[in-house]
PDB file of C-alpha atoms and ligand atoms in Angstrom:
ATOM      1  CA  MET Q   1       0.000   0.000   0.000  1.00 67.00           C
ATOM      2  CA  THR Q   2       1.408   3.399  -0.948  1.00 77.00           C
ATOM      3  CA  THR Q   3       1.392   6.130   1.664  1.00 88.00           C
ATOM      4  CA  GLU Q   4      -0.596   9.199   0.718  1.00 94.00           C
ATOM      5  CA  LEU Q   5       1.625  12.247   0.396  1.00 94.00           C
ATOM      6  CA  ARG Q   6       0.807  15.595   1.979  1.00 95.00           C
ATOM      7  CA  SER Q   7       1.126  18.984   0.300  1.00 94.00           C
ATOM      8  CA  THR Q   8       4.452  19.585   2.087  1.00 94.00           C
ATOM      9  CA  ASP Q   9       5.774  16.286   0.633  1.00 93.00           C
ATOM     10  CA  PHE Q  10       4.710  17.446  -2.841  1.00 94.00           C
ATOM     11  CA  VAL Q  11       6.541  20.723  -2.348  1.00 94.00           C
ATOM     12  CA  LYS Q  12       9.740  18.703  -1.730  1.00 93.00           C
ATOM     13  CA  LEU Q  13       8.987  16.565  -4.778  1.00 94.00           C
ATOM     14  CA  ILE Q  14       8.416  19.644  -6.948  1.00 94.00           C
ATOM     15  CA  GLU Q  15      11.748  21.109  -5.893  1.00 91.00           C
ATOM     16  CA  SER Q  16      13.872  17.947  -5.974  1.00 91.00           C
ATOM     17  CA  PRO Q  17      12.293  15.441  -8.354  1.00 93.00           C
ATOM     18  CA  GLU Q  18      14.061  12.211  -9.299  1.00 94.00           C
ATOM     19  CA  MET Q  19      16.084  12.609 -12.521  1.00 95.00           C
ATOM     20  CA  LEU Q  20      15.761   9.706 -14.948  1.00 97.00           C
ATOM     21  CA  ASP Q  21      17.222   9.761 -18.498  1.00 98.00           C
ATOM     22  CA  TYR Q  22      14.471  12.079 -19.780  1.00 98.00           C
ATOM     23  CA  GLY Q  23      15.170  14.608 -17.022  1.00 97.00           C
ATOM     24  CA  VAL Q  24      18.929  14.341 -17.519  1.00 97.00           C
ATOM     25  CA  TYR Q  25      18.674  14.913 -21.306  1.00 98.00           C
ATOM     26  CA  LEU Q  26      16.399  17.936 -20.841  1.00 98.00           C
ATOM     27  CA  LYS Q  27      18.486  19.257 -17.961  1.00 97.00           C
ATOM     28  CA  CYS Q  28      15.319  19.395 -15.853  1.00 96.00           C
ATOM     29  CA  ASP Q  29      17.389  19.800 -12.677  1.00 95.00           C
ATOM     30  CA  LYS Q  30      18.720  23.127 -13.976  1.00 96.00           C
ATOM     31  CA  LEU Q  31      15.442  24.138 -15.599  1.00 97.00           C
ATOM     32  CA  LEU Q  32      13.420  23.550 -12.439  1.00 96.00           C
ATOM     33  CA  SER Q  33      15.869  25.430 -10.275  1.00 95.00           C
ATOM     34  CA  CYS Q  34      15.595  28.580 -12.391  1.00 96.00           C
ATOM     35  CA  GLN Q  35      12.723  29.730 -10.180  1.00 96.00           C
ATOM     36  CA  LYS Q  36      13.028  31.092  -6.658  1.00 96.00           C
ATOM     37  CA  PRO Q  37      13.011  28.381  -3.974  1.00 96.00           C
ATOM     38  CA  ILE Q  38       9.445  27.956  -2.775  1.00 96.00           C
ATOM     39  CA  SER Q  39      10.303  28.945   0.800  1.00 95.00           C
ATOM     40  CA  THR Q  40      11.531  32.344  -0.407  1.00 96.00           C
ATOM     41  CA  LEU Q  41       8.563  33.292  -2.635  1.00 96.00           C
ATOM     42  CA  SER Q  42       6.984  36.610  -1.697  1.00 94.00           C
ATOM     43  CA  THR Q  43       3.582  35.156  -2.581  1.00 95.00           C
ATOM     44  CA  HIS Q  44       2.333  31.982  -4.306  1.00 95.00           C
ATOM     45  CA  ASP Q  45       1.776  34.024  -7.469  1.00 96.00           C
ATOM     46  CA  GLU Q  46       5.461  34.845  -7.775  1.00 97.00           C
ATOM     47  CA  MET Q  47       6.069  31.331  -9.088  1.00 97.00           C
ATOM     48  CA  GLN Q  48       3.644  31.805 -11.999  1.00 97.00           C
ATOM     49  CA  PHE Q  49       5.049  35.283 -12.654  1.00 97.00           C
ATOM     50  CA  GLN Q  50       8.561  33.849 -13.058  1.00 97.00           C
ATOM     51  CA  ILE Q  51       7.483  30.784 -15.023  1.00 98.00           C
ATOM     52  CA  VAL Q  52       5.300  32.681 -17.525  1.00 98.00           C
ATOM     53  CA  HIS Q  53       8.143  35.115 -18.230  1.00 98.00           C
ATOM     54  CA  GLN Q  54      10.685  32.312 -18.529  1.00 98.00           C
ATOM     55  CA  VAL Q  55       8.466  30.307 -20.878  1.00 98.00           C
ATOM     56  CA  GLU Q  56       7.957  33.408 -23.018  1.00 98.00           C
ATOM     57  CA  GLU Q  57      11.757  33.895 -23.146  1.00 98.00           C
ATOM     58  CA  LEU Q  58      12.137  30.303 -24.343  1.00 98.00           C
ATOM     59  CA  TRP Q  59       9.553  30.803 -27.084  1.00 98.00           C
ATOM     60  CA  MET Q  60      11.311  33.993 -28.185  1.00 98.00           C
ATOM     61  CA  LYS Q  61      14.600  32.075 -28.314  1.00 98.00           C
ATOM     62  CA  LEU Q  62      12.983  29.517 -30.617  1.00 98.00           C
ATOM     63  CA  ILE Q  63      11.348  32.222 -32.757  1.00 99.00           C
ATOM     64  CA  ALA Q  64      14.666  34.041 -33.161  1.00 98.00           C
ATOM     65  CA  PHE Q  65      16.509  30.819 -33.966  1.00 98.00           C
ATOM     66  CA  SER Q  66      13.884  29.831 -36.564  1.00 98.00           C
ATOM     67  CA  LEU Q  67      14.211  33.265 -38.155  1.00 98.00           C
ATOM     68  CA  THR Q  68      17.995  32.847 -38.449  1.00 98.00           C
ATOM     69  CA  GLU Q  69      17.260  29.748 -40.539  1.00 98.00           C
ATOM     70  CA  VAL Q  70      14.838  31.775 -42.671  1.00 98.00           C
ATOM     71  CA  MET Q  71      17.636  34.308 -43.219  1.00 98.00           C
ATOM     72  CA  GLU Q  72      20.033  31.573 -44.301  1.00 98.00           C
ATOM     73  CA  LEU Q  73      17.494  30.105 -46.765  1.00 98.00           C
ATOM     74  CA  MET Q  74      16.370  33.325 -48.441  1.00 98.00           C
ATOM     75  CA  PRO Q  75      19.396  33.726 -50.770  1.00 98.00           C
ATOM     76  CA  SER Q  76      18.624  30.346 -52.369  1.00 98.00           C
ATOM     77  CA  GLN Q  77      14.842  31.010 -52.405  1.00 98.00           C
ATOM     78  CA  ARG Q  78      14.052  27.816 -50.465  1.00 98.00           C
ATOM     79  CA  SER Q  79      10.478  29.044 -50.276  1.00 98.00           C
ATOM     80  CA  PHE Q  80       8.673  25.896 -49.055  1.00 98.00           C
ATOM     81  CA  LYS Q  81      11.091  25.489 -46.141  1.00 98.00           C
ATOM     82  CA  ILE Q  82      10.911  29.213 -45.376  1.00 98.00           C
ATOM     83  CA  LEU Q  83       7.110  29.057 -45.274  1.00 98.00           C
ATOM     84  CA  THR Q  84       7.189  26.051 -42.927  1.00 98.00           C
ATOM     85  CA  LEU Q  85       9.518  27.948 -40.617  1.00 99.00           C
ATOM     86  CA  PHE Q  86       7.322  31.041 -40.722  1.00 99.00           C
ATOM     87  CA  ASN Q  87       4.322  28.880 -39.886  1.00 98.00           C
ATOM     88  CA  ARG Q  88       6.199  27.693 -36.774  1.00 98.00           C
ATOM     89  CA  VAL Q  89       7.095  31.280 -35.882  1.00 99.00           C
ATOM     90  CA  HIS Q  90       3.471  32.437 -36.234  1.00 99.00           C
ATOM     91  CA  LEU Q  91       2.193  29.556 -34.087  1.00 98.00           C
ATOM     92  CA  LEU Q  92       4.741  30.427 -31.403  1.00 98.00           C
ATOM     93  CA  GLN Q  93       3.746  34.095 -31.528  1.00 98.00           C
ATOM     94  CA  LYS Q  94       0.072  33.137 -31.083  1.00 98.00           C
ATOM     95  CA  MET Q  95       0.995  30.953 -28.108  1.00 98.00           C
ATOM     96  CA  MET Q  96       2.950  33.811 -26.596  1.00 98.00           C
ATOM     97  CA  ILE Q  97      -0.104  36.048 -26.895  1.00 98.00           C
ATOM     98  CA  GLU Q  98      -2.456  33.441 -25.441  1.00 98.00           C
ATOM     99  CA  GLN Q  99      -0.150  32.693 -22.530  1.00 98.00           C
ATOM    100  CA  LEU Q 100      -0.273  36.280 -21.272  1.00 98.00           C
ATOM    101  CA  ALA Q 101      -3.777  35.469 -19.978  1.00 98.00           C
ATOM    102  CA  VAL Q 102      -2.282  33.157 -17.346  1.00 98.00           C
ATOM    103  CA  LEU Q 103      -1.000  36.216 -15.500  1.00 97.00           C
ATOM    104  CA  GLU Q 104      -4.495  37.681 -15.421  1.00 97.00           C
ATOM    105  CA  THR Q 105      -5.309  35.040 -12.803  1.00 97.00           C
ATOM    106  CA  MET Q 106      -3.115  37.069 -10.424  1.00 97.00           C
ATOM    107  CA  SER Q 107      -4.912  39.786  -8.472  1.00 96.00           C
ATOM    108  CA  PRO Q 108      -3.598  43.388  -8.564  1.00 95.00           C
ATOM    109  CA  LYS Q 109      -2.909  43.067  -4.829  1.00 95.00           C
ATOM    110  CA  ASP Q 110      -0.868  39.873  -5.203  1.00 95.00           C
ATOM    111  CA  TYR Q 111       1.049  41.470  -8.065  1.00 95.00           C
ATOM    112  CA  GLN Q 112       2.086  44.314  -5.760  1.00 92.00           C
ATOM    113  CA  GLU Q 113       3.949  41.732  -3.632  1.00 92.00           C
ATOM    114  CA  VAL Q 114       5.742  40.432  -6.726  1.00 94.00           C
ATOM    115  CA  ARG Q 115       6.448  43.943  -7.992  1.00 90.00           C
ATOM    116  CA  LEU Q 116       8.482  44.710  -4.871  1.00 90.00           C
ATOM    117  CA  GLN Q 117      10.883  41.925  -5.926  1.00 90.00           C
ATOM    118  CA  LEU Q 118      11.687  43.338  -9.373  1.00 87.00           C
ATOM    119  CA  GLY Q 119      14.020  46.217  -8.537  1.00 83.00           C
ATOM    120  CA  ASN Q 120      13.499  48.562 -11.460  1.00 82.00           C
ATOM    121  CA  GLY Q 121      13.554  45.698 -13.944  1.00 82.00           C
ATOM    122  CA  SER Q 122      11.341  46.011 -17.004  1.00 88.00           C
ATOM    123  CA  GLY Q 123      10.069  43.864 -19.851  1.00 91.00           C
ATOM    124  CA  GLN Q 124      11.883  46.306 -22.111  1.00 91.00           C
ATOM    125  CA  GLU Q 125      15.074  44.601 -20.927  1.00 94.00           C
ATOM    126  CA  SER Q 126      13.804  41.187 -22.114  1.00 97.00           C
ATOM    127  CA  PRO Q 127      16.741  39.575 -23.963  1.00 97.00           C
ATOM    128  CA  GLY Q 128      14.482  37.680 -26.373  1.00 98.00           C
ATOM    129  CA  PHE Q 129      12.331  40.712 -27.189  1.00 98.00           C
ATOM    130  CA  ARG Q 130      15.396  42.882 -27.779  1.00 98.00           C
ATOM    131  CA  THR Q 131      16.856  40.305 -30.184  1.00 98.00           C
ATOM    132  CA  LEU Q 132      13.569  39.994 -32.066  1.00 98.00           C
ATOM    133  CA  LEU Q 133      13.316  43.764 -32.461  1.00 98.00           C
ATOM    134  CA  LYS Q 134      16.621  43.710 -34.359  1.00 98.00           C
ATOM    135  CA  MET Q 135      15.592  40.980 -36.820  1.00 98.00           C
ATOM    136  CA  PRO Q 136      13.040  42.663 -39.139  1.00 98.00           C
ATOM    137  CA  ALA Q 137      15.685  44.939 -40.719  1.00 98.00           C
ATOM    138  CA  THR Q 138      17.736  41.906 -41.828  1.00 98.00           C
ATOM    139  CA  LEU Q 139      14.650  39.978 -42.924  1.00 98.00           C
ATOM    140  CA  TRP Q 140      13.482  42.898 -45.064  1.00 98.00           C
ATOM    141  CA  ARG Q 141      16.920  43.384 -46.670  1.00 98.00           C
ATOM    142  CA  LEU Q 142      17.084  39.693 -47.599  1.00 98.00           C
ATOM    143  CA  PHE Q 143      13.503  39.631 -48.897  1.00 98.00           C
ATOM    144  CA  LYS Q 144      14.163  42.724 -50.980  1.00 98.00           C
ATOM    145  CA  GLU Q 145      17.425  41.361 -52.372  1.00 98.00           C
ATOM    146  CA  HIS Q 146      16.306  37.821 -53.134  1.00 98.00           C
ATOM    147  CA  TYR Q 147      12.546  38.009 -53.748  1.00 98.00           C
ATOM    148  CA  LEU Q 148      12.153  41.503 -55.204  1.00 98.00           C
ATOM    149  CA  ASP Q 149      15.345  42.880 -56.803  1.00 98.00           C
ATOM    150  CA  LYS Q 150      16.696  39.532 -58.054  1.00 97.00           C
ATOM    151  CA  ASP Q 151      13.430  38.867 -59.912  1.00 96.00           C
ATOM    152  CA  GLY Q 152      12.927  42.479 -60.953  1.00 97.00           C
ATOM    153  CA  LEU Q 153       9.732  42.805 -58.898  1.00 98.00           C
ATOM    154  CA  SER Q 154       8.273  45.532 -56.709  1.00 98.00           C
ATOM    155  CA  VAL Q 155       5.862  45.046 -53.811  1.00 98.00           C
ATOM    156  CA  LYS Q 156       3.126  46.675 -55.916  1.00 97.00           C
ATOM    157  CA  GLN Q 157       3.720  44.189 -58.739  1.00 98.00           C
ATOM    158  CA  ILE Q 158       3.530  41.181 -56.402  1.00 98.00           C
ATOM    159  CA  TYR Q 159       0.252  42.401 -54.930  1.00 98.00           C
ATOM    160  CA  ASP Q 160      -1.371  43.969 -57.971  1.00 96.00           C
ATOM    161  CA  ASP Q 161       0.129  44.446 -61.467  1.00 94.00           C
ATOM    162  CA  LYS Q 162       1.719  40.966 -61.703  1.00 96.00           C
ATOM    163  CA  TYR Q 163      -0.333  39.309 -58.984  1.00 96.00           C
ATOM    164  CA  ALA Q 164       0.315  35.572 -59.262  1.00 97.00           C
ATOM    165  CA  HIS Q 165      -0.165  34.434 -55.655  1.00 98.00           C
ATOM    166  CA  ASP Q 166       3.205  32.717 -55.998  1.00 97.00           C
ATOM    167  CA  GLU Q 167       6.074  32.298 -53.537  1.00 97.00           C
ATOM    168  CA  HIS Q 168       6.937  36.016 -53.667  1.00 98.00           C
ATOM    169  CA  TYR Q 169       3.446  36.852 -52.478  1.00 98.00           C
ATOM    170  CA  ALA Q 170       3.341  34.004 -49.926  1.00 98.00           C
ATOM    171  CA  ILE Q 171       6.604  35.073 -48.301  1.00 98.00           C
ATOM    172  CA  ALA Q 172       5.563  38.718 -48.228  1.00 98.00           C
ATOM    173  CA  GLU Q 173       2.390  37.593 -46.436  1.00 98.00           C
ATOM    174  CA  ALA Q 174       4.457  35.511 -43.981  1.00 98.00           C
ATOM    175  CA  LEU Q 175       6.483  38.630 -43.165  1.00 98.00           C
ATOM    176  CA  ILE Q 176       3.396  40.741 -42.593  1.00 98.00           C
ATOM    177  CA  GLU Q 177       1.883  38.008 -40.416  1.00 98.00           C
ATOM    178  CA  PHE Q 178       5.018  38.146 -38.227  1.00 98.00           C
ATOM    179  CA  ASP Q 179       4.626  41.927 -38.018  1.00 98.00           C
ATOM    180  CA  GLU Q 180       0.911  41.670 -37.196  1.00 98.00           C
ATOM    181  CA  GLN Q 181       1.384  39.030 -34.474  1.00 98.00           C
ATOM    182  CA  PHE Q 182       4.157  41.128 -32.932  1.00 98.00           C
ATOM    183  CA  GLN Q 183       1.840  44.117 -32.722  1.00 97.00           C
ATOM    184  CA  ILE Q 184      -0.986  41.973 -31.349  1.00 98.00           C
ATOM    185  CA  PHE Q 185       1.390  40.752 -28.625  1.00 98.00           C
ATOM    186  CA  ARG Q 186       2.125  44.336 -27.651  1.00 97.00           C
ATOM    187  CA  TRP Q 187      -1.561  45.321 -27.572  1.00 96.00           C
ATOM    188  CA  ARG Q 188      -2.519  42.159 -25.649  1.00 97.00           C
ATOM    189  CA  HIS Q 189       0.259  42.923 -23.163  1.00 97.00           C
ATOM    190  CA  LEU Q 190      -1.259  46.397 -22.676  1.00 95.00           C
ATOM    191  CA  PHE Q 191      -4.530  44.757 -21.610  1.00 95.00           C
ATOM    192  CA  LEU Q 192      -2.569  42.590 -19.160  1.00 96.00           C
ATOM    193  CA  ILE Q 193      -1.002  45.712 -17.686  1.00 93.00           C
ATOM    194  CA  ASN Q 194      -4.415  47.328 -17.563  1.00 92.00           C
ATOM    195  CA  ARG Q 195      -5.681  44.374 -15.494  1.00 93.00           C
ATOM    196  CA  SER Q 196      -2.676  44.295 -13.143  1.00 93.00           C
ATOM    197  CA  ILE Q 197      -1.538  47.844 -12.469  1.00 90.00           C
ATOM    198  CA  GLY Q 198      -3.808  50.044 -14.573  1.00 89.00           C
ATOM    199  CA  ILE Q 199      -2.825  51.810 -17.748  1.00 82.00           C
ATOM    200  CA  SER Q 200      -2.377  55.241 -16.202  1.00 83.00           C
ATOM    201  CA  ALA Q 201       0.113  53.999 -13.573  1.00 82.00           C
ATOM    202  CA  LYS Q 202       3.858  54.586 -13.755  1.00 82.00           C
ATOM    203  CA  SER Q 203       6.227  51.736 -14.684  1.00 78.00           C
ATOM    204  CA  LEU Q 204       8.993  50.567 -12.346  1.00 75.00           C
ATOM    205  CA  LYS Q 205      11.260  52.931 -14.243  1.00 78.00           C
ATOM    206  CA  GLY Q 206       8.859  55.779 -13.442  1.00 76.00           C
ATOM    207  CA  ARG Q 207       7.626  56.093 -17.061  1.00 76.00           C
ATOM    208  CA  PRO Q 208       3.925  56.378 -17.868  1.00 80.00           C
ATOM    209  CA  VAL Q 209       2.723  52.939 -19.001  1.00 80.00           C
ATOM    210  CA  ASP Q 210       0.768  54.700 -21.733  1.00 79.00           C
ATOM    211  CA  LEU Q 211       4.064  55.188 -23.602  1.00 83.00           C
ATOM    212  CA  LEU Q 212       3.912  51.510 -24.588  1.00 87.00           C
ATOM    213  CA  LYS Q 213       1.128  52.402 -27.057  1.00 88.00           C
ATOM    214  CA  LYS Q 214       3.773  53.999 -29.259  1.00 89.00           C
ATOM    215  CA  GLY Q 215       5.688  50.708 -29.545  1.00 89.00           C
ATOM    216  CA  ALA Q 216       2.439  48.863 -30.149  1.00 90.00           C
ATOM    217  CA  SER Q 217       1.889  50.947 -33.285  1.00 91.00           C
ATOM    218  CA  GLN Q 218       5.352  50.198 -34.726  1.00 92.00           C
ATOM    219  CA  ARG Q 219       5.292  48.511 -38.150  1.00 96.00           C
ATOM    220  CA  PHE Q 220       8.302  46.424 -39.147  1.00 98.00           C
ATOM    221  CA  PHE Q 221       7.498  46.278 -42.859  1.00 98.00           C
ATOM    222  CA  PRO Q 222       5.713  49.541 -43.732  1.00 98.00           C
ATOM    223  CA  GLU Q 223       5.900  48.850 -47.478  1.00 98.00           C
ATOM    224  CA  LEU Q 224       3.795  45.720 -47.053  1.00 98.00           C
ATOM    225  CA  TRP Q 225       1.144  47.653 -45.132  1.00 98.00           C
ATOM    226  CA  ASP Q 226       1.177  50.773 -47.313  1.00 97.00           C
ATOM    227  CA  VAL Q 227       0.685  48.878 -50.562  1.00 98.00           C
ATOM    228  CA  ARG Q 228      -2.804  47.882 -49.349  1.00 97.00           C
ATOM    229  CA  SER Q 229      -4.023  51.429 -48.839  1.00 94.00           C
ATOM    230  CA  GLU Q 230      -2.405  52.541 -52.085  1.00 94.00           C
ATOM    231  CA  MET Q 231      -4.132  49.739 -54.022  1.00 94.00           C
ATOM    232  CA  THR Q 232      -7.484  50.326 -52.326  1.00 91.00           C
ATOM    233  CA  ASP Q 233      -7.365  54.042 -53.080  1.00 89.00           C
ATOM    234  CA  SER Q 234      -6.301  53.477 -56.668  1.00 89.00           C
ATOM    235  CA  TRP Q 235      -8.995  50.818 -57.236  1.00 85.00           C
ATOM    236  CA  GLY Q 236     -11.433  53.158 -55.474  1.00 80.00           C
ATOM    237  CA  GLY Q 237     -10.457  55.865 -57.969  1.00 77.00           C
ATOM    238  CA  GLU Q 238     -11.675  53.568 -60.746  1.00 74.00           C
ATOM    239  CA  TYR Q 239     -15.204  53.205 -59.362  1.00 74.00           C
ATOM    240  CA  GLY Q 240     -15.451  56.499 -57.484  1.00 66.00           C
ATOM    241  CA  VAL Q 241     -14.635  57.312 -53.879  1.00 61.00           C
ATOM    242  CA  LYS Q 242     -18.235  57.085 -52.724  1.00 69.00           C
ATOM    243  CA  ARG Q 243     -20.315  54.349 -54.260  1.00 72.00           C
ATOM    244  CA  ALA Q 244     -23.999  54.342 -54.953  1.00 76.00           C
ATOM    245  CA  SER Q 245     -26.139  52.804 -52.213  1.00 82.00           C
ATOM    246  CA  ILE Q 246     -27.411  49.265 -52.943  1.00 85.00           C
ATOM    247  CA  SER Q 247     -30.425  49.582 -50.618  1.00 88.00           C
ATOM    248  CA  GLY Q 248     -31.418  53.005 -51.884  1.00 80.00           C
ATOM    249  CA  ASN Q 249     -31.682  54.142 -48.208  1.00 80.00           C
ATOM    250  CA  SER Q 250     -28.148  55.335 -47.517  1.00 71.00           C
TER     251      SER Q 250
HETATM  252  C1  LIG J 301       1.531  41.227 -14.531  1.00 89.49           C
HETATM  253  C2  LIG J 301       2.196  41.119 -15.640  1.00 89.49           C
HETATM  254  C3  LIG J 301       2.944  42.213 -16.306  1.00 89.49           C
HETATM  255  C4  LIG J 301       2.990  43.541 -16.019  1.00 89.49           C
HETATM  256  C5  LIG J 301       2.271  44.316 -14.933  1.00 89.49           C
HETATM  257  C6  LIG J 301       3.879  44.143 -16.976  1.00 89.49           C
HETATM  258  C7  LIG J 301       4.203  45.474 -17.004  1.00 89.49           C
HETATM  259  C8  LIG J 301       5.006  46.082 -17.934  1.00 89.49           C
HETATM  260  C9  LIG J 301       5.327  47.489 -17.969  1.00 89.49           C
HETATM  261  C10 LIG J 301       4.832  48.512 -16.950  1.00 89.49           C
HETATM  262  C11 LIG J 301       6.112  47.698 -19.022  1.00 89.49           C
HETATM  263  C12 LIG J 301       6.724  49.055 -19.453  1.00 89.49           C
HETATM  264  C13 LIG J 301       8.120  49.083 -18.930  1.00 89.49           C
HETATM  265  C14 LIG J 301       8.793  50.427 -18.832  1.00 89.49           C
HETATM  266  O1  LIG J 301       8.232  51.464 -19.221  1.00 89.49           O
HETATM  267  O2  LIG J 301       9.918  50.441 -18.318  1.00 89.49           O
HETATM  268  C15 LIG J 301       6.315  46.431 -19.671  1.00 89.49           C
HETATM  269  C16 LIG J 301       7.044  46.237 -20.816  1.00 89.49           C
HETATM  270  C17 LIG J 301       7.237  45.007 -21.408  1.00 89.49           C
HETATM  271  N1  LIG J 301       6.819  43.785 -20.913  1.00 89.49           N
HETATM  272 FE1  LIG J 301       5.582  43.475 -19.398  1.00 89.49          FE
HETATM  273  N2  LIG J 301       4.342  43.179 -17.843  1.00 89.49           N
HETATM  274  C18 LIG J 301       3.802  41.984 -17.444  1.00 89.49           C
HETATM  275  C19 LIG J 301       4.014  40.759 -18.026  1.00 89.49           C
HETATM  276  C20 LIG J 301       4.820  40.533 -19.112  1.00 89.49           C
HETATM  277  C21 LIG J 301       5.061  39.246 -19.721  1.00 89.49           C
HETATM  278  C22 LIG J 301       4.488  37.895 -19.288  1.00 89.49           C
HETATM  279  C23 LIG J 301       5.909  39.450 -20.728  1.00 89.49           C
HETATM  280  C24 LIG J 301       6.399  38.354 -21.618  1.00 89.49           C
HETATM  281  C25 LIG J 301       7.345  38.422 -22.461  1.00 89.49           C
HETATM  282  C26 LIG J 301       6.207  40.856 -20.780  1.00 89.49           C
HETATM  283  C27 LIG J 301       7.041  41.485 -21.691  1.00 89.49           C
HETATM  284  C28 LIG J 301       7.231  42.824 -21.786  1.00 89.49           C
HETATM  285  C29 LIG J 301       7.930  43.439 -22.892  1.00 89.49           C
HETATM  286  C30 LIG J 301       8.548  42.708 -24.063  1.00 89.49           C
HETATM  287  C31 LIG J 301       7.939  44.817 -22.654  1.00 89.49           C
HETATM  288  C32 LIG J 301       8.474  45.882 -23.598  1.00 89.49           C
HETATM  289  C33 LIG J 301       7.336  46.166 -24.575  1.00 89.49           C
HETATM  290  C34 LIG J 301       7.619  47.196 -25.653  1.00 89.49           C
HETATM  291  O3  LIG J 301       8.684  47.796 -25.657  1.00 89.49           O
HETATM  292  O4  LIG J 301       6.713  47.374 -26.492  1.00 89.49           O
HETATM  293  N3  LIG J 301       5.529  41.482 -19.784  1.00 89.49           N
HETATM  294  N4  LIG J 301       5.629  45.466 -18.987  1.00 89.49           N
END
């Protein structure tokens, strides 16, 4: 008969689990000691605060690494592989966005306990986020060199004049999807802040949180966004800016 364990026994088990081959290969001993020891947590919620941030850092590491492979494949136009990698990146970005909701299970009052532990640390110092912010410039240069200039194409031609829905178009759309998901992450994160500390509060660096809205409006690939409005306005010019009502009532 096995003895029933108590919550204190589980706490020991959580902190010092037995390492079999699986745990050794994945370095679970190191991974599971990357969080504060349970006895030193300021509040139970501090564990989830650390884990959610650490998981997000891991996803950003994988996103950045996948994008380095995209960069290596662009010169040889390995489009199918590039699209598979972008699909992975987009799925990871969506997971990152969804996972922010976990932290909304922490009350504003519990977060205040955690906040006291952070010094003046800020998400703007996130190593993964800072690496990702540097990548769009390289991605755009490579796309321009190997999918536009090499084939004598412009963005407008891919989307309109020579529209073929081919790999040039598909990769441009993969880039804009990356851009869009990045912005969605930033906006979703603003809602998380709104739930935890309120949007008009000051950050730990004393800056108004509202300033984050500026970053959330940043576009990595403006040419891919602008071409849409240009096309819509030019098509609109063909049938008139204001169209006739189809109901006859408006
Ligand atoms: C309760 C949860 C959270 C709160 C209250 C919070 C709060 C904040 C605040 C106030 C800032 C602005 C920093 C400044 O002005 O110095 C910030 C930035 C940031 N945070 Fe969070 N955050 C939370 C969770 C997260 C999570 C889970 C991530 C995951 C990666 C994250 C990533 C970031 C990033 C990347 C920035 C910089 C954003 C940009 O520059 O657009 N935060 N956060």
